[in-house]
Tab-separated table of C-alpha atoms in Angstrom:
chain	number	residue	atom	x	y	z
A	179	MET	CA	0.000	0.000	0.000
A	180	SER	CA	1.493	3.352	-1.026
A	181	GLY	CA	1.918	6.146	1.489
A	182	PRO	CA	0.544	9.694	1.380
A	183	ALA	CA	1.268	11.567	-1.856
A	184	TYR	CA	3.234	14.482	-0.421
A	185	GLY	CA	4.089	17.279	-2.812
A	186	VAL	CA	1.642	16.173	-5.515
A	187	LEU	CA	-1.317	18.360	-6.457
A	188	ARG	CA	-4.312	16.006	-6.486
A	189	PRO	CA	-7.544	17.081	-8.230
A	190	VAL	CA	-10.628	16.462	-6.052
A	191	THR	CA	-13.430	18.386	-7.801
A	192	PRO	CA	-13.516	20.463	-11.006
A	193	LEU	CA	-12.744	23.509	-8.813
A	194	ALA	CA	-10.572	22.148	-5.995
A	195	SER	CA	-7.244	20.346	-5.800
A	196	VAL	CA	-5.251	19.489	-2.676
A	197	LEU	CA	-1.549	19.537	-1.912
A	198	LEU	CA	-0.739	17.569	1.264
A	199	ALA	CA	1.846	19.048	3.600
A	200	GLU	CA	4.368	16.623	5.049
A	201	ASN	CA	3.573	17.303	8.717
A	202	PRO	CA	1.903	14.068	9.878
A	203	SER	CA	1.068	13.631	13.573
A	204	PRO	CA	-1.716	12.232	15.766
A	205	MET	CA	-3.351	15.673	15.559
A	206	THR	CA	-2.816	16.412	11.845
A	207	LEU	CA	-3.421	12.862	10.528
A	208	GLU	CA	-1.385	12.492	7.290
A	209	GLY	CA	-0.722	16.249	7.300
A	210	THR	CA	-2.392	19.556	6.530
A	211	ASN	CA	-4.487	19.815	3.374
A	212	THR	CA	-3.595	22.962	1.426
A	213	TRP	CA	-6.425	23.612	-1.025
A	214	VAL	CA	-5.842	25.168	-4.452
A	215	LEU	CA	-9.046	26.498	-6.025
A	216	ARG	CA	-9.639	27.698	-9.585
A	217	ALA	CA	-12.329	27.405	-12.238
A	218	PRO	CA	-11.469	25.503	-15.441
A	219	GLY	CA	-9.489	27.699	-17.800
A	220	GLU	CA	-8.458	30.181	-15.118
A	221	GLU	CA	-4.770	30.968	-14.688
A	222	ALA	CA	-4.869	32.341	-11.132
A	223	CYS	CA	-5.921	30.383	-8.045
A	224	VAL	CA	-7.119	30.825	-4.475
A	225	VAL	CA	-5.127	29.010	-1.782
A	226	VAL	CA	-6.794	27.958	1.459
A	227	ASP	CA	-4.506	27.184	4.431
A	228	PRO	CA	-0.929	27.282	3.113
A	229	GLY	CA	0.152	25.358	6.222
A	230	GLU	CA	3.188	25.596	8.466
A	231	GLU	CA	6.302	27.637	7.700
A	232	ASP	CA	7.781	24.815	5.642
A	233	GLU	CA	9.711	26.407	2.792
A	234	GLU	CA	9.568	23.342	0.560
A	235	HIS	CA	5.792	22.952	0.904
A	236	LEU	CA	5.133	26.668	0.465
A	237	ARG	CA	7.221	26.814	-2.703
A	238	ARG	CA	5.444	23.756	-4.097
A	239	VAL	CA	2.090	25.453	-3.544
A	240	ALA	CA	3.340	28.743	-4.996
A	241	ALA	CA	4.456	26.921	-8.134
A	242	HIS	CA	0.785	26.245	-8.929
A	243	GLY	CA	0.059	30.004	-9.040
A	244	PRO	CA	-0.222	32.791	-9.792
A	245	VAL	CA	-2.036	33.113	-6.466
A	246	ALA	CA	-4.768	35.733	-6.390
A	247	LEU	CA	-5.765	35.306	-2.739
A	248	VAL	CA	-4.969	33.314	0.398
A	249	LEU	CA	-7.729	32.362	2.857
A	250	LEU	CA	-7.242	30.934	6.352
A	251	THR	CA	-9.762	28.709	8.110
A	252	HIS	CA	-8.278	29.484	11.549
A	253	ARG	CA	-5.190	30.575	13.429
A	254	HIS	CA	-3.526	27.252	14.282
A	255	HIS	CA	0.090	27.076	13.094
A	256	ASP	CA	-0.398	23.939	10.997
A	257	HIS	CA	-2.836	25.936	8.840
A	258	ALA	CA	-1.667	29.542	9.132
A	259	GLY	CA	1.933	29.467	10.357
A	260	GLY	CA	3.363	29.820	6.856
A	261	ALA	CA	0.906	32.456	5.622
A	262	ARG	CA	3.232	35.430	5.978
A	263	ARG	CA	6.068	33.668	4.173
A	264	PHE	CA	3.664	32.437	1.494
A	265	ALA	CA	2.474	36.004	0.948
A	266	GLU	CA	6.113	37.041	0.471
A	267	LEU	CA	6.602	34.298	-2.112
A	268	THR	CA	3.439	35.044	-4.089
A	269	GLY	CA	2.506	38.666	-3.413
A	270	ALA	CA	-1.030	37.508	-2.615
A	271	PRO	CA	-3.137	39.104	0.135
A	272	VAL	CA	-4.152	36.980	3.120
A	273	ARG	CA	-7.654	37.083	4.593
A	274	ALA	CA	-8.958	35.522	7.811
A	275	LEU	CA	-11.439	36.251	10.578
A	276	ASP	CA	-8.651	37.201	13.008
A	277	PRO	CA	-7.353	40.659	11.949
A	278	SER	CA	-3.868	39.791	13.241
A	279	LEU	CA	-3.560	37.218	10.442
A	280	VAL	CA	-4.667	39.552	7.641
A	281	LEU	CA	-2.065	40.850	5.186
A	282	GLY	CA	-2.739	43.394	2.449
A	283	SER	CA	-6.537	43.133	2.662
A	284	GLU	CA	-9.305	43.110	5.251
A	285	ALA	CA	-10.685	40.624	7.750
A	286	LEU	CA	-13.457	38.236	6.813
A	287	GLY	CA	-16.888	38.053	8.424
A	288	ASP	CA	-19.779	35.626	8.423
A	289	GLY	CA	-21.753	35.880	5.187
A	290	ASP	CA	-19.005	37.603	3.201
A	291	VAL	CA	-18.637	36.480	-0.407
A	292	VAL	CA	-15.172	36.264	-1.940
A	293	SER	CA	-14.760	35.964	-5.720
A	294	ALA	CA	-11.444	35.164	-7.410
A	295	ALA	CA	-9.966	32.717	-9.924
A	296	GLY	CA	-13.434	32.090	-11.358
A	297	VAL	CA	-14.816	30.687	-8.084
A	298	GLU	CA	-17.040	32.122	-5.387
A	299	LEU	CA	-16.624	31.397	-1.687
A	300	ARG	CA	-19.234	32.271	0.912
A	301	VAL	CA	-17.847	32.661	4.423
A	302	VAL	CA	-19.584	30.662	7.171
A	303	ALA	CA	-18.514	31.365	10.746
A	304	THR	CA	-18.053	27.963	12.420
A	305	PRO	CA	-16.511	28.710	15.834
A	306	GLY	CA	-15.853	25.965	18.351
A	307	HIS	CA	-12.609	24.245	17.429
A	308	THR	CA	-11.210	27.772	17.792
A	309	SER	CA	-13.036	31.038	18.237
A	310	ASP	CA	-11.950	32.211	14.779
A	311	SER	CA	-12.787	29.051	12.789
A	312	LEU	CA	-14.359	29.624	9.385
A	313	SER	CA	-15.747	27.349	6.695
A	314	PHE	CA	-16.043	28.325	3.034
A	315	LEU	CA	-18.905	27.293	0.741
A	316	LEU	CA	-17.390	26.818	-2.703
A	317	ASP	CA	-19.312	27.495	-5.892
A	318	GLY	CA	-18.259	27.740	-9.515
A	319	PRO	CA	-18.871	26.359	-12.999
A	320	GLY	CA	-19.156	22.629	-13.549
A	321	ALA	CA	-19.046	21.504	-9.930
A	322	GLY	CA	-21.486	20.412	-7.244
A	323	PRO	CA	-21.662	22.073	-3.821
A	324	ALA	CA	-18.658	21.757	-1.524
A	325	VAL	CA	-17.541	23.220	1.789
A	326	LEU	CA	-14.005	23.712	3.053
A	327	THR	CA	-14.224	22.996	6.773
A	328	GLY	CA	-10.718	23.462	8.175
A	329	ASP	CA	-10.689	21.545	11.459
A	330	THR	CA	-14.423	21.911	12.164
A	331	ILE	CA	-15.034	18.617	10.336
A	332	LEU	CA	-12.115	16.312	9.566
A	333	GLY	CA	-11.855	13.674	6.887
A	334	ARG	CA	-11.378	11.016	9.550
A	335	GLY	CA	-12.096	10.944	13.282
A	336	THR	CA	-13.390	13.909	15.245
A	337	THR	CA	-11.876	17.275	16.066
A	338	VAL	CA	-10.584	18.717	19.329
A	339	ILE	CA	-12.236	21.640	21.087
A	340	SER	CA	-9.166	23.801	21.747
A	341	HIS	CA	-10.143	25.069	25.186
A	342	PRO	CA	-10.089	27.832	26.321
A	343	ASP	CA	-10.103	29.485	22.880
A	344	GLY	CA	-12.527	26.870	21.581
A	345	ALA	CA	-15.857	26.174	23.241
A	346	LEU	CA	-18.405	23.391	22.967
A	347	GLY	CA	-21.598	25.467	22.781
A	348	PRO	CA	-20.474	27.409	19.697
A	349	TYR	CA	-19.107	24.196	18.183
A	350	LEU	CA	-22.474	22.463	18.463
A	351	GLY	CA	-24.068	25.487	16.809
A	352	SER	CA	-21.520	25.317	13.993
A	353	LEU	CA	-22.247	21.634	13.413
A	354	ARG	CA	-25.956	22.435	13.199
A	355	ARG	CA	-25.219	25.061	10.519
A	356	LEU	CA	-23.268	22.499	8.508
A	357	ALA	CA	-25.994	19.896	9.047
A	358	ASP	CA	-28.417	22.294	7.354
A	359	LEU	CA	-26.409	22.448	4.121
A	360	PRO	CA	-27.898	20.766	1.042
A	361	SER	CA	-27.532	17.003	0.888
A	362	GLY	CA	-24.537	15.976	-1.171
A	363	THR	CA	-22.401	18.974	-0.223
A	364	ALA	CA	-18.871	17.578	-0.314
A	365	VAL	CA	-16.514	18.118	2.638
A	366	LEU	CA	-13.034	19.415	1.767
A	367	PRO	CA	-11.387	19.171	5.219
A	368	GLY	CA	-8.202	20.538	6.728
A	369	HIS	CA	-6.919	17.031	7.434
A	370	GLY	CA	-7.807	13.619	6.055
A	371	PRO	CA	-9.733	12.582	2.955
A	372	GLU	CA	-12.605	14.443	1.348
A	373	LEU	CA	-16.102	13.250	2.280
A	374	PRO	CA	-19.253	13.097	0.129
A	375	ASP	CA	-21.932	14.599	2.371
A	376	ALA	CA	-21.441	17.405	4.899
A	377	PRO	CA	-24.929	17.201	6.498
A	378	ALA	CA	-24.521	13.477	7.175
A	379	VAL	CA	-21.080	13.931	8.737
A	380	ALA	CA	-22.242	16.910	10.812
A	381	ALA	CA	-25.131	14.815	12.135
A	382	GLU	CA	-22.665	12.067	13.092
A	383	TYR	CA	-20.464	14.625	14.857
A	384	LEU	CA	-23.463	15.962	16.793
A	385	ALA	CA	-24.397	12.441	17.897
A	386	HIS	CA	-20.796	11.778	18.942
A	387	ARG	CA	-20.644	14.979	20.994
A	388	GLU	CA	-23.890	14.137	22.760
A	389	GLU	CA	-22.553	10.657	23.523
A	390	ARG	CA	-19.341	12.135	24.956
A	391	LEU	CA	-21.325	14.640	27.019
A	392	GLN	CA	-23.364	11.808	28.483
A	393	GLN	CA	-20.160	9.907	29.283
A	394	VAL	CA	-18.813	12.980	31.078
A	395	ARG	CA	-22.064	13.337	33.029
A	396	SER	CA	-21.780	9.684	34.048
A	397	ALA	CA	-18.131	10.172	35.017
A	398	LEU	CA	-19.073	13.074	37.284
A	399	GLU	CA	-21.630	10.864	38.997
A	400	VAL	CA	-18.797	8.430	39.805
A	401	LEU	CA	-16.018	10.930	40.498
A	402	GLY	CA	-18.047	13.727	42.062
A	403	PRO	CA	-19.038	17.134	40.683
A	404	ASP	CA	-15.611	18.683	41.304
A	405	ALA	CA	-13.646	16.065	39.360
A	406	THR	CA	-10.657	17.376	37.431
A	407	PRO	CA	-10.477	17.175	33.632
A	408	ARG	CA	-7.615	14.674	33.934
A	409	GLN	CA	-9.693	12.387	36.154
A	410	VAL	CA	-12.531	12.486	33.626
A	411	VAL	CA	-10.141	11.732	30.748
A	412	GLU	CA	-8.728	8.702	32.570
A	413	LEU	CA	-12.242	7.312	32.960
A	414	VAL	CA	-13.967	8.338	29.722
A	415	TYR	CA	-10.981	7.972	27.372
A	416	ALA	CA	-9.516	4.823	28.926
A	417	ASP	CA	-9.731	3.053	25.547
A	418	VAL	CA	-7.966	5.880	23.657
A	419	ASP	CA	-4.211	5.919	23.001
A	420	ARG	CA	-2.574	7.871	25.821
A	421	SER	CA	-0.678	10.010	23.297
A	422	LEU	CA	-4.066	11.603	22.537
A	423	TRP	CA	-4.993	12.258	26.171
A	424	PRO	CA	-3.627	15.838	26.227
A	425	ALA	CA	-5.893	16.692	23.296
A	426	ALA	CA	-8.774	14.828	24.930
A	427	GLU	CA	-8.236	16.876	28.079
A	428	LEU	CA	-8.773	20.093	26.094
A	429	SER	CA	-12.113	18.760	24.864
A	430	VAL	CA	-13.059	17.559	28.370
A	431	ARG	CA	-12.327	21.018	29.782
A	432	ALA	CA	-14.685	22.437	27.157
A	433	GLN	CA	-17.301	19.804	28.005
A	434	LEU	CA	-17.066	20.526	31.735
A	435	ASP	CA	-17.409	24.254	31.137
A	436	HIS	CA	-20.444	23.547	28.968
A	437	LEU	CA	-22.080	21.331	31.599
A	438	ARG	CA	-21.241	23.705	34.449
A	439	GLY	CA	-22.554	26.706	32.545
A	440	CYS	CA	-19.216	28.510	32.558
């Protein structure tokens, strides 16, 4: 079985191709998906999440330009850490919800529409994984509906609520927004493989979160209402690889805040 195709631009839809960054880890799966968007026949492209400050990866992405615009789904370094350097390489402006990440343009907001390289992207605020998480609804000629989800929905597994910046209540609301998208809207995630149906995956994520919340409630009944996040992790995530426990503890902190009304 062949390994991940690092450094190779892989077409996914008529409008979207992906270039996988070589930064695999338990948190990033095979690595960060850098998305290159353009309508057929267009020379320029839009790049979503250039990734870490990895010169080799950034130059590989830049080689598929010219780049008209860079968009960031959120502030985490594996998505946005290389944005400034990528802007230097390409001369392209960078847009994000967080104004501190914006270069040569203006910040994005929920409902904004961005048009470049023959495609149109509608901004959907999807906070929860982080407070500044965005998704982008992609539209253009010759393609069905698709949504770039960053880390809000992954291609495999479930995402971490990055407490205290992330929060469970907003995340559940974001999943409900994605669950309301038209059936058959493809998921173009920040990590892992593309998925065929965003509403179905969002519904599965919502069910998973409710199951985890119930497990945390049950754990508090055993451990007492003042149990620490680590104690809850040891009970609820006993069957999960311990290398993932620090990430699980972030999500548990968010779950406890949610249950305690913090």
